XYZ file of C-alpha atoms in Angstrom:
72
model
C -0.262 -0.071 -0.087
C 1.413 3.434 -0.754
C 1.008 5.862 1.696
C -1.761 7.700 0.596
C -3.736 4.247 0.595
C -2.590 4.232 4.529
C -4.055 7.531 4.654
C -7.664 6.296 3.196
C -7.529 3.049 4.594
C -6.753 4.655 8.355
C -9.312 7.647 7.557
C -12.119 4.323 6.730
C -11.489 2.710 10.031
C -11.410 5.579 12.017
C -14.747 6.703 10.638
C -16.370 3.034 11.231
C -14.867 3.608 14.986
C -16.513 6.622 15.333
C -19.820 5.546 13.457
C -19.558 2.084 15.584
C -19.256 4.263 18.884
C -22.401 6.888 17.851
C -24.331 3.830 17.659
C -23.223 2.391 21.095
C -24.513 5.631 22.757
C -27.575 5.687 20.472
C -28.560 3.007 23.011
C -31.495 4.761 25.483
C -29.583 1.962 28.597
C -25.819 2.949 27.322
C -23.857 3.742 30.274
C -20.018 4.142 29.542
C -19.118 4.335 32.443
C -20.869 0.854 33.904
C -20.165 -0.804 30.334
C -16.510 -0.624 31.052
C -16.044 1.608 28.171
C -12.104 2.744 27.732
C -10.251 3.850 25.010
C -6.184 4.221 25.507
C -3.256 5.327 23.081
C 0.458 5.076 24.063
C 3.399 5.100 22.572
C 5.498 1.841 23.029
C 8.891 1.673 20.913
C 9.252 -1.561 20.358
C 11.850 -4.259 18.077
C 10.031 -5.834 15.382
C 10.075 -9.329 17.655
C 8.215 -7.522 20.018
C 5.620 -5.670 18.111
C 4.710 -9.141 16.565
C 4.177 -10.488 20.356
C 2.571 -7.965 20.833
C 0.184 -7.792 18.051
C -0.811 -11.819 18.450
C -0.816 -10.957 21.563
C -3.795 -8.384 21.456
C -5.532 -11.127 18.899
C -6.018 -13.478 20.922
C -7.473 -11.021 23.391
C -9.782 -10.428 20.825
C -9.974 -13.698 18.874
C -11.439 -15.166 22.855
C -14.457 -12.734 23.144
C -15.541 -12.269 19.691
C -19.221 -13.898 19.732
C -19.811 -12.300 22.767
C -23.731 -11.067 23.098
C -24.234 -7.250 24.206
C -25.777 -8.615 27.571
C -22.807 -11.305 28.184
């Protein structure tokens, strides 16, 4: 992908994220605090190997929880 392709892909991702969060907030019973909503950003300086391990850890954590119902 070119830099421009990455910019478009990231813009699409960020827009989708904002749309999904807006959809969540539209639920009458949405309560970000009690629902445990969190968002974080941090700079991490990693070797390529450490980065690969971190990505695998995150993917495993997410995949282990995919498919849960909203009320789980």
